[in-house]
Amino acid sequence: MALINGLYTEGEKIADTKAPKVPVPEMWTTRKFDAMLVNPANRRKLSVIIVGTGLAGAAAGATLGEAGYRVKSFCFQDSPRRAHSIAAQGGINAAKNYKEDGDSIYRLFYDTVKGGDYRARESNVYRLAEVSANIIDQCVAQGVPFAREYGGLLDNRSFGGVQVSRTFYARGQTGQQLLIGAYQALERQIAAGTVEMYTRHEMLELIVKDGKARGIIARDLVTGEIETHVADVVVLASGGYGNVFFLSTNAMGSNVTANWRAHRKGAYFGNPCYTQIHPTCIPVSGDHQSKLTLMSESLRNDGRIWVPKNREDCDKDPRQIPEEDRDYYLERIYPSFGNLVPRDIASRQAKNVCDEGRGVGPMVGDFRRGVYLDFADAIARLGEDAVRAKYGNLFDMYARITGENPYEVPMRIYPAVHYTMGGLWVDYDLQSSIEGLYVTGEANFSDHGANRLGASALMQGLADGYFVLPNTIRDYLAKGPFEALADDDPAVAEARAAVEARTEKLLSINGERTVDSFHKELGNIMWEYCGMERTEEGLNKAIGLIRGLREEFWRNVKVLGSADTLNQSLEKAGRVADFLELGELMCIDALHRRESCGGHFRAESQTEDGEALRHDDEFLYVAAWEFTGGDGTNGEFGNMGAPVLHKEDLVYDAIELKQRSYK
């Protein structure tokens, strides 16, 4: 078959066959009833592996353990509490309409589909909105200390892309408090013996037997031992892949390896080019940084974003710039939503004003990469004590990092890579294209389309873990228990041999370049050519650069130490090797999608006023990519065959397709 653009081929179309053929509001009730049941006595005979202990993974582990299944839970951190969900600060959405301001399940559904620029499935998004209210009740019962109003009701605030208040929060540490709730539920099951916890373990391969996921190969990161773990079903809850850009708001250990190993075994990867750039991050300050720090989007409720109208004012003390010389550009361009436009729009406009030469802060390279987030009006209106009560820990964090007092001087912010809407393709049951492999939370592609609205990540993670997966996975497990797999089974032996061969190869190269140097170079390529703005020329260039860099990696990387001990250099090398393959697929996906939608902005496809321009007649589909490269057993590591594109058509029955506008 001839290659398209010399890069990929097109395969058969796919479809989600699990969503019931009923109106969208009835789908979830229908599916829960139709899914087969597993009686309590049989649950004790069934085993589940869960990779990841963030909100999605911990919630799933706790719920399935409580139901009586035998669960093995894995994380590469030293405690489930160190999962990256802890860093989500601003809040969690739910359609409870406590403010009586017009919110509803349907409005949350509509806002999410519109916010994702009409590139998400209606079925999954409606279900997410439907179960959102249950999440809040669950977390309150666990003792999560949500903010409350004077009368005792839970408080809400607004987030980007909406005109109602539906975001529940615990100051600026919502993710941490929610994770503690899920963690204590998980620990209860560990104490009860239904969950076995494996900390400091990293999944390095998926075991697939007769087309079904049956286990994982994991490395004990302390001892270096390679371990085999088999089960009746495998769940990936391993988060996103934003660290392909090197500099991102993700924890430095966040990686794509669990997902990518599954992708190499046959799991389709959905919409990899859909990455989110968060507008509210502390700006890059130089080449010495290894990660960026997120300032919660909740700050945009009371903070006003501006830059000087005149370039010559950019190096002045902002307090000395009079009001008439300030450009509150989001309020000017988007009067209806103002500073609460969605993240992709706020990020692109920040880039635009900085590209015009009106950025603020120190020069980094040739640009001042920063805009002001100013709380002077809020402090004058509410008082400093009220602002401190709502955002105090965020202000303290900013002050510690920058050495500036945000109560006196406006914060400086700039967009940074944050979240990935792409991930492994799943159906309505959250099952991947590999039978028996389920994917939850940020690791899947399913609920956000081309852009995620703020405070929806925590909502999806907990919805998947507490309410969706436990109801859909039983339909598969009801067919079990499946035949036990021995350690010498060919499928197990093959997976283990692949891990050992890859580890041996990485340690044997003994080149001259560090793993970090390759990661930084890849990140720079991705940011420059597949970041906030993409072009055909730039993406083609990036693909060539990544291929050259990957070839050099497998020839010239230096990995210190040995395999049979703690070896963080080896850990990083395996993760970066996977990023070098993912980066190419992201660029191919971005190149093939000749439209702008949400976080995917093709410079060739924009409206007269610079907004994203979709082409629904050509691209109203999910791009699900199939891997065709080798597995490294023949000695050809980093081999990437031409991927196969499978399209899942998106059908909108409940919501009208139209140009997204926040003006």
XYZ file of C-alpha atoms in Angstrom:
663
model
C 0.000 0.000 0.000
C 1.341 3.431 -0.976
C 2.328 5.725 1.879
C 0.297 8.911 2.378
C 2.661 11.907 2.450
C 5.392 9.288 2.636
C 4.560 8.756 6.321
C 1.539 6.525 7.014
C -1.154 4.320 5.529
C -4.889 4.323 6.102
C -6.640 1.252 7.456
C -10.225 0.240 8.036
C -12.561 2.557 9.896
C -13.378 1.711 13.491
C -16.371 2.440 15.706
C -17.342 2.350 19.349
C -19.675 -0.645 19.452
C -20.282 -0.607 23.212
C -22.398 2.565 23.503
C -26.071 1.494 23.481
C -28.202 2.605 20.521
C -30.489 4.807 22.610
C -30.665 8.599 23.148
C -27.538 9.967 24.825
C -29.182 10.662 28.237
C -30.254 7.000 28.465
C -26.963 5.386 27.416
C -25.252 4.984 30.767
C -28.299 3.576 32.573
C -28.825 1.155 29.694
C -25.176 0.059 29.570
C -24.991 -0.551 33.319
C -28.046 -2.771 33.134
C -26.877 -4.642 30.022
C -23.389 -5.350 31.404
C -23.105 -8.846 32.846
C -22.784 -9.274 36.600
C -20.196 -11.208 38.598
C -21.477 -12.751 41.803
C -19.470 -12.004 44.979
C -18.131 -15.546 45.328
C -16.715 -15.492 41.801
C -15.085 -12.081 42.248
C -12.616 -13.625 44.671
C -11.377 -15.850 41.832
C -10.727 -12.942 39.443
C -7.549 -10.862 39.368
C -6.947 -7.312 38.149
C -3.661 -5.466 37.574
C -3.833 -1.657 37.823
C -0.845 0.418 36.706
C -0.895 3.856 38.316
C -2.156 5.193 41.641
C -3.321 8.694 40.790
C -6.986 9.568 41.085
C -8.080 7.159 38.347
C -5.858 4.291 39.500
C -6.361 4.679 43.250
C -10.120 5.090 42.864
C -10.324 1.989 40.643
C -8.132 -0.051 42.975
C -10.171 0.918 46.028
C -13.515 0.275 44.319
C -12.588 -3.053 42.725
C -10.937 -4.205 45.940
C -14.035 -3.263 47.925
C -16.121 -5.237 45.410
C -14.067 -8.336 46.197
C -11.740 -8.735 43.210
C -8.052 -9.589 43.757
C -6.154 -6.456 42.777
C -2.464 -5.794 42.207
C -1.634 -2.086 42.126
C 1.631 -0.677 40.750
C 3.311 2.732 40.890
C 6.859 3.912 40.236
C 6.729 6.368 43.157
C 7.644 5.424 46.713
C 4.008 5.918 47.775
C 0.661 6.102 45.987
C 0.297 9.546 47.546
C 3.075 10.892 45.325
C 1.090 10.376 42.107
C 0.958 13.502 39.958
C -2.769 14.053 40.597
C -1.532 15.750 43.761
C -0.413 18.736 41.679
C -3.862 19.631 40.288
C -4.726 22.688 42.303
C -7.792 24.597 41.215
C -10.788 22.323 41.567
C -13.112 19.640 40.227
C -16.215 20.222 38.110
C -19.643 18.835 38.921
C -23.129 19.743 37.718
C -24.810 20.300 41.083
C -26.024 23.858 40.355
C -25.498 24.979 43.946
C -25.303 28.591 42.763
C -28.670 28.370 40.964
C -27.035 30.068 37.981
C -28.382 27.867 35.218
C -26.044 24.879 35.443
C -27.226 21.355 34.645
C -25.939 18.000 33.416
C -26.733 19.073 29.877
C -24.894 22.390 30.250
C -21.778 20.655 31.599
C -22.056 18.221 28.684
C -22.443 21.102 26.216
C -19.594 23.176 27.703
C -17.248 20.183 27.587
C -18.030 19.299 23.963
C -17.768 22.959 22.902
C -14.597 23.440 24.958
C -13.077 20.442 23.178
C -13.908 22.128 19.859
C -16.357 19.389 18.836
C -13.769 16.632 18.672
C -15.009 14.434 21.562
C -17.617 11.648 21.634
C -21.050 12.742 22.813
C -21.632 9.420 24.581
C -18.575 9.575 26.828
C -18.918 13.274 27.623
C -22.574 13.018 28.610
C -21.753 10.121 30.943
C -18.980 12.179 32.516
C -21.386 15.040 33.182
C -24.015 12.626 34.496
C -21.801 10.985 37.126
C -20.038 14.212 38.146
C -22.440 14.949 40.996
C -21.824 11.491 42.491
C -18.107 12.241 42.709
C -18.637 15.184 45.037
C -20.870 13.138 47.348
C -18.287 10.335 47.389
C -15.444 12.702 48.249
C -17.398 14.558 50.949
C -18.171 11.195 52.538
C -14.429 10.458 52.519
C -13.775 13.721 54.355
C -12.312 15.827 51.563
C -12.283 19.388 53.022
C -13.989 21.290 50.220
C -14.414 25.027 50.753
C -17.786 25.961 52.205
C -19.945 29.059 52.272
C -21.090 30.770 55.461
C -24.269 28.680 55.542
C -22.354 25.408 55.297
C -23.001 24.560 51.655
C -20.058 23.622 49.480
C -18.661 26.646 47.662
C -18.073 26.897 43.909
C -16.010 29.043 41.591
C -15.765 29.474 37.825
C -13.141 28.113 35.472
C -12.258 28.840 31.866
C -14.744 28.200 29.074
C -17.915 28.453 31.185
C -20.257 31.137 32.510
C -21.497 29.283 35.598
C -19.870 28.336 38.907
C -19.482 24.559 39.070
C -15.931 24.042 40.295
C -15.618 22.597 43.820
C -12.286 23.318 45.475
C -10.123 23.011 48.572
C -8.170 26.285 48.471
C -5.409 25.727 45.903
C -4.749 22.086 46.823
C -7.790 20.281 45.481
C -5.847 17.508 43.747
C -3.893 16.791 46.907
C -7.019 16.536 49.054
C -8.856 14.352 46.533
C -5.834 12.079 46.209
C -5.640 11.693 49.985
C -9.285 10.611 49.919
C -8.668 8.036 47.191
C -5.406 6.970 48.843
C -7.025 6.244 52.193
C -9.738 4.229 50.412
C -6.992 2.279 48.626
C -5.025 1.761 51.841
C -8.151 0.386 53.502
C -8.294 -2.322 50.845
C -4.563 -2.995 51.182
C -5.120 -3.550 54.898
C -8.114 -5.776 54.118
C -5.961 -7.903 51.822
C -7.930 -7.331 48.624
C -5.210 -5.094 47.108
C -1.501 -5.905 46.890
C 0.558 -2.718 46.545
C 3.809 -2.651 44.545
C 5.543 0.693 44.964
C 8.793 1.604 43.138
C 7.818 -0.732 40.287
C 7.691 0.335 36.651
C 5.736 -1.483 33.960
C 8.043 -2.204 31.017
C 5.938 -4.563 28.873
C 2.404 -5.824 28.385
C 1.749 -9.567 28.224
C -0.723 -10.434 25.460
C -1.968 -14.023 25.058
C -4.329 -14.997 22.211
C -5.127 -11.333 21.624
C -5.998 -10.661 25.268
C -4.061 -8.603 27.846
C -3.012 -10.985 30.612
C -0.336 -9.271 32.642
C 2.730 -7.066 32.755
C 6.489 -7.286 33.066
C 7.688 -4.833 35.719
C 11.075 -3.788 37.060
C 11.643 -3.366 40.785
C 13.313 0.042 40.687
C 15.167 -0.560 43.964
C 16.643 -4.002 43.320
C 16.550 -4.022 39.515
C 14.741 -7.384 39.472
C 12.544 -8.070 36.446
C 9.184 -9.461 37.634
C 6.285 -11.204 35.897
C 2.743 -10.453 37.045
C -0.271 -12.113 35.411
C -3.981 -11.439 35.863
C -7.346 -11.800 34.159
C -7.406 -8.158 33.097
C -5.031 -5.155 32.999
C -5.959 -1.518 33.684
C -3.654 1.354 32.713
C -4.118 4.531 34.751
C -0.637 5.887 34.130
C -1.359 9.515 33.226
C -0.334 11.684 30.308
C 2.730 12.176 28.129
C 3.405 15.915 28.387
C 7.031 15.284 29.335
C 7.768 14.493 25.682
C 8.350 18.283 25.613
C 10.934 17.978 28.445
C 9.755 21.260 29.996
C 6.189 20.846 31.211
C 4.144 21.181 34.385
C 4.270 17.388 34.840
C 6.307 15.750 37.571
C 9.733 14.846 36.210
C 8.991 11.136 36.514
C 5.787 11.293 34.459
C 6.218 9.273 31.274
C 4.480 7.437 28.448
C 6.113 4.017 28.840
C 3.110 1.996 30.089
C 0.903 3.378 27.319
C 3.594 3.095 24.655
C 4.435 -0.515 25.508
C 0.725 -1.306 25.138
C 0.612 0.647 21.860
C 3.508 -1.415 20.513
C 1.522 -4.558 21.387
C -1.525 -3.462 19.391
C -3.434 -0.832 21.399
C -4.425 2.035 19.115
C -3.211 5.514 20.120
C -5.936 8.151 19.786
C -5.305 11.765 18.766
C -1.675 11.989 19.982
C -1.265 15.556 18.664
C -3.926 16.918 21.052
C -1.774 18.430 23.791
C -2.818 21.249 26.069
C -0.767 24.341 26.726
C -1.796 25.860 30.077
C -1.826 29.682 30.093
C -1.151 30.172 33.789
C 2.392 28.953 34.507
C 5.476 30.599 35.938
C 7.550 31.629 32.897
C 10.742 29.944 31.755
C 13.714 31.719 33.310
C 16.644 30.044 31.531
C 18.275 26.846 30.256
C 18.863 25.498 33.762
C 15.245 24.435 34.381
C 14.087 20.837 34.288
C 10.354 21.486 34.803
C 7.827 24.309 34.936
C 5.410 25.241 37.705
C 1.685 25.547 37.228
C -0.245 28.395 38.800
C -3.867 27.312 39.100
C -6.396 28.457 36.513
C -8.604 29.425 39.451
C -6.486 32.570 39.696
C -8.185 33.802 36.520
C -11.406 34.241 38.509
C -10.061 37.323 40.285
C -6.766 38.106 38.554
C -6.773 40.336 35.443
C -4.376 39.537 32.593
C -2.653 42.374 30.771
C 0.472 43.613 28.994
C 1.632 47.159 28.224
C 0.110 48.760 25.142
C 3.538 50.136 24.232
C 6.737 48.098 23.817
C 8.826 50.778 25.505
C 6.919 50.154 28.768
C 7.739 46.446 28.950
C 10.774 46.843 31.201
C 9.054 49.268 33.590
C 7.766 48.444 37.053
C 4.149 47.429 36.281
C 2.894 49.578 39.144
C 4.257 52.632 37.307
C 2.275 51.920 34.124
C -0.994 53.906 34.179
C -4.326 52.219 33.513
C -4.764 53.846 30.108
C -1.463 52.289 28.941
C -2.455 48.722 29.843
C -3.978 46.240 27.396
C -6.343 43.821 29.143
C -6.313 41.867 25.918
C -8.554 38.922 26.859
C -11.235 41.284 28.156
C -10.874 43.359 24.992
C -11.038 40.472 22.499
C -13.542 38.235 24.358
C -15.919 40.547 26.260
C -18.396 37.749 27.182
C -15.842 35.434 28.814
C -12.927 37.819 29.430
C -10.151 36.194 31.435
C -12.154 32.950 31.645
C -11.782 31.887 28.015
C -10.623 28.273 27.510
C -6.967 27.421 27.974
C -6.045 27.040 24.321
C -7.386 30.506 23.468
C -5.773 32.209 26.485
C -2.452 30.526 25.669
C -2.418 31.526 22.004
C -3.283 35.134 22.801
C -0.470 35.291 25.374
C 1.917 34.001 22.707
C 0.582 36.556 20.215
C 1.183 39.604 22.435
C 4.656 38.363 23.371
C 5.471 37.726 19.700
C 4.444 41.337 19.050
C 7.191 42.411 21.460
C 4.863 43.323 24.334
C 5.866 40.518 26.703
C 7.126 41.340 30.191
C 9.795 40.041 32.539
C 13.444 39.217 31.817
C 14.650 38.521 28.290
C 14.920 34.758 27.615
C 16.564 34.356 24.249
C 15.115 37.017 21.982
C 11.794 37.456 23.769
C 10.253 38.532 27.024
C 8.054 35.511 27.679
C 5.511 36.687 30.218
C 2.238 38.541 30.762
C 0.884 40.035 33.975
C -1.748 38.387 36.184
C -2.776 41.285 38.391
C -4.740 41.038 41.659
C -4.726 44.757 42.534
C -8.421 45.153 41.662
C -9.402 42.029 43.609
C -7.442 43.135 46.679
C -9.066 46.582 46.507
C -12.536 45.023 46.100
C -12.306 42.073 48.521
C -9.424 42.923 50.823
C -6.087 41.126 51.099
C -7.374 38.732 53.772
C -10.154 37.451 51.498
C -7.730 36.959 48.596
C -5.311 35.192 50.936
C -8.075 32.860 52.143
C -8.907 31.806 48.561
C -5.451 31.656 46.998
C -2.911 31.956 49.811
C -0.924 28.777 49.179
C -0.642 29.627 45.452
C 0.632 33.124 46.252
C 3.123 31.642 48.726
C 4.379 29.181 46.111
C 4.825 31.955 43.556
C 6.741 34.060 46.078
C 9.082 31.189 46.982
C 9.889 30.450 43.330
C 10.231 34.006 42.003
C 11.228 36.013 45.086
C 8.428 38.515 44.312
C 5.405 39.374 46.478
C 2.277 38.875 44.325
C 0.166 40.844 46.810
C 2.216 43.918 45.888
C 3.515 43.227 42.341
C 1.505 41.480 39.582
C 2.399 37.840 38.934
C 4.075 37.003 35.640
C 2.707 34.004 33.765
C 3.259 32.325 30.398
C 1.845 29.202 28.697
C 3.463 25.801 29.266
C 2.711 22.199 28.295
C 0.324 20.759 30.841
C -2.157 18.028 29.857
C -2.600 15.585 27.006
C -6.060 15.006 25.562
C -4.688 12.208 23.390
C -4.065 8.740 24.788
C -4.858 5.118 24.106
C -8.094 4.698 22.159
C -10.910 3.179 24.212
C -14.560 2.309 23.596
C -17.509 3.286 25.791
C -16.477 0.584 28.281
C -12.953 2.115 28.497
C -11.540 -1.011 26.828
C -8.703 -0.487 24.352
C -8.340 -2.214 20.989
C -6.636 -5.046 22.921
C -9.277 -7.177 24.608
C -8.881 -7.158 28.377
C -6.829 -3.947 28.435
C -8.720 -1.038 30.001
C -7.433 2.545 30.143
C -8.643 5.268 32.516
C -8.058 8.936 33.290
C -5.520 10.971 31.325
C -4.031 7.774 29.882
C -7.032 7.415 27.548
C -8.252 9.818 24.871
C -11.958 9.699 25.468
C -13.569 12.677 27.157
C -12.029 16.014 26.204
C -11.699 16.255 22.443
C -9.093 18.752 21.268
C -9.002 20.813 24.477
C -9.755 20.088 28.128
C -11.633 22.623 30.210
C -10.087 23.491 33.544
C -11.097 21.331 36.557
C -12.253 18.491 34.286
C -9.169 16.271 34.692
C -9.946 15.458 38.321
C -13.567 14.912 37.334
C -12.647 12.394 34.629
C -10.073 10.544 36.739
C -12.471 9.975 39.627
C -15.448 9.292 37.366
C -13.495 6.574 35.536
C -12.101 5.042 38.717
C -15.069 5.156 41.085
C -18.078 4.841 38.778
C -17.368 3.925 35.148
C -14.706 1.195 35.118
C -16.214 -0.884 37.963
C -19.483 -1.054 36.002
C -17.974 -1.879 32.602
C -15.067 -4.170 33.503
C -17.482 -6.675 35.071
C -18.963 -7.341 31.637
C -15.539 -8.679 30.596
C -14.672 -10.383 33.893
C -17.976 -12.269 33.879
C -16.408 -14.457 31.161
C -13.584 -15.463 33.519
C -11.665 -16.713 35.357
C -9.398 -17.289 32.394
C -6.802 -20.026 32.017
C -3.836 -19.428 34.311
C -0.595 -18.349 32.639
C 2.631 -20.042 33.719
C 5.946 -18.184 33.796
C 7.209 -20.355 30.940
C 4.197 -19.657 28.722
C 5.470 -18.400 25.316
C 3.575 -15.100 25.647
C 5.154 -14.449 29.051
C 8.605 -15.541 27.935
C 8.438 -13.322 24.849
C 7.471 -10.237 26.862
C 10.181 -10.868 29.443
C 12.821 -11.455 26.759
C 11.908 -8.149 25.095
C 12.438 -6.277 28.371
C 15.754 -7.981 29.052
C 17.014 -7.368 25.511
C 16.084 -3.690 25.644
C 17.713 -3.232 29.047
C 20.880 -4.980 27.899
C 21.005 -2.855 24.755
C 20.659 0.450 26.642
C 23.469 -0.487 29.030
C 25.778 -1.761 26.273
C 25.829 1.302 23.983
C 28.231 3.255 26.224
C 28.119 6.340 24.019
C 29.061 9.929 24.726
C 25.725 11.734 25.265
C 23.621 11.774 28.412
C 19.985 10.746 28.425
C 18.979 14.252 29.536
C 20.739 15.847 26.577
C 18.648 13.748 24.185
C 15.481 14.537 26.142
C 16.165 18.297 26.081
C 16.849 18.257 22.349
C 13.655 16.303 21.680
C 11.704 18.702 23.879
C 13.029 21.697 21.992
C 12.051 20.144 18.639
C 8.558 19.362 19.918
C 8.002 22.835 21.416
C 9.265 24.682 18.352
C 7.433 22.656 15.702
C 4.578 20.811 17.472
C 3.811 23.255 20.279
C 1.323 26.123 20.391
C 1.418 26.602 16.625
C 2.111 23.978 13.947
C 2.829 24.328 10.221
C 3.269 21.788 7.443
C 6.864 22.872 6.901
C 7.719 22.788 10.592
C 6.149 19.380 11.226
C 7.964 17.807 8.274
C 11.198 19.269 9.611
C 10.463 17.952 13.100
C 9.866 14.409 11.839
C 13.254 14.400 10.118
C 14.984 15.821 13.195
C 13.355 13.299 15.527
C 14.310 10.377 13.309
C 17.914 11.539 13.257
C 17.923 12.075 17.011
C 16.443 8.622 17.653
C 19.064 6.988 15.452
C 21.797 8.786 17.374
C 20.218 7.828 20.716
C 20.477 4.092 19.981
C 24.052 4.595 18.821
C 25.486 7.183 21.195
C 23.576 7.325 24.495
C 25.527 6.733 27.712
C 23.653 4.882 30.439
C 25.651 4.454 33.620
C 25.407 1.655 36.191
C 24.013 -1.855 35.901
C 20.632 -3.544 35.578
C 20.604 -5.391 38.888
C 20.406 -2.403 41.229
C 18.850 1.035 41.708
C 19.638 2.806 38.433
C 17.814 6.047 37.661
C 19.914 6.583 34.539
C 18.492 3.345 33.139
C 14.937 4.358 34.140
C 15.249 7.669 32.288
C 16.785 6.047 29.227
C 13.846 3.685 28.753
C 11.358 6.519 29.121
C 13.177 8.833 26.714
C 13.473 6.010 24.152
C 9.674 5.803 24.191
C 9.302 9.597 23.973
C 11.509 9.558 20.851
C 9.009 7.229 19.182
C 5.904 8.999 20.489
C 7.234 12.393 19.342
C 7.317 11.239 15.733
C 3.738 9.917 15.905
C 2.546 13.194 17.437
C 4.062 15.126 14.533
C 2.594 12.742 11.930
C -0.846 13.109 13.559
C -0.510 16.909 13.639
C 0.628 16.953 10.004
C -2.220 14.785 8.715
C -4.881 16.899 10.508
C -4.943 19.922 8.205
C -7.247 21.962 10.413
C -7.116 23.874 13.675
C -9.164 22.658 16.613
C -8.672 23.334 20.304
C -5.049 22.850 21.317
C -4.078 21.772 17.778
C -3.472 25.039 15.909
C -2.322 24.810 12.311
C -1.182 28.249 11.131
C -2.566 27.440 7.679
C -6.086 27.022 9.100
C -7.344 30.079 10.970
C -10.127 32.635 10.706
C -9.534 36.252 9.680
C -9.233 37.242 13.340
C -6.779 34.427 14.168
C -9.120 31.894 15.764
C -8.948 28.124 15.189
C -10.698 27.087 11.963
C -12.070 23.524 11.871
C -12.882 21.562 8.728
C -15.713 19.290 9.799
C -16.236 18.001 6.272
C -12.770 16.386 6.333
C -11.704 15.824 9.935
C -14.773 15.040 12.030
C -13.196 11.876 13.401
C -10.944 10.403 16.057
C -7.522 9.500 14.671
C -6.603 6.083 16.094
C -3.078 4.988 15.143
C -1.850 1.404 14.904
C 1.832 0.582 15.484
C 3.656 -1.407 12.787
C 7.300 -1.245 13.880
C 9.490 -3.991 15.301
C 9.799 -5.019 18.940
C 13.582 -4.847 19.152
C 14.070 -8.608 19.453
C 15.878 -8.598 16.093
C 18.344 -6.043 17.397
C 16.741 -3.101 15.590
C 15.812 -0.866 18.482
C 13.854 2.339 17.862
C 12.436 0.896 14.636
C 9.272 2.737 13.557
C 7.302 1.286 10.670
C 4.742 3.483 8.904
C 1.765 3.749 11.301
C -1.756 2.877 10.155
C -4.525 5.459 10.608
C -7.941 4.153 11.639
C -10.745 6.732 11.692
C -13.664 6.706 14.123
C -16.346 9.048 12.777
C -17.783 11.474 15.315
C -21.561 11.806 15.193
C -23.391 14.666 16.906
C -27.077 14.072 17.640
C -27.589 16.061 20.844
C -25.391 19.085 20.089
C -25.250 21.231 16.964
C -21.854 21.587 15.300
C -20.867 25.230 14.976
C -17.857 27.524 15.069
C -16.663 27.902 18.643
C -16.965 31.486 19.911
C -16.294 33.028 23.320
C -16.747 36.654 22.279
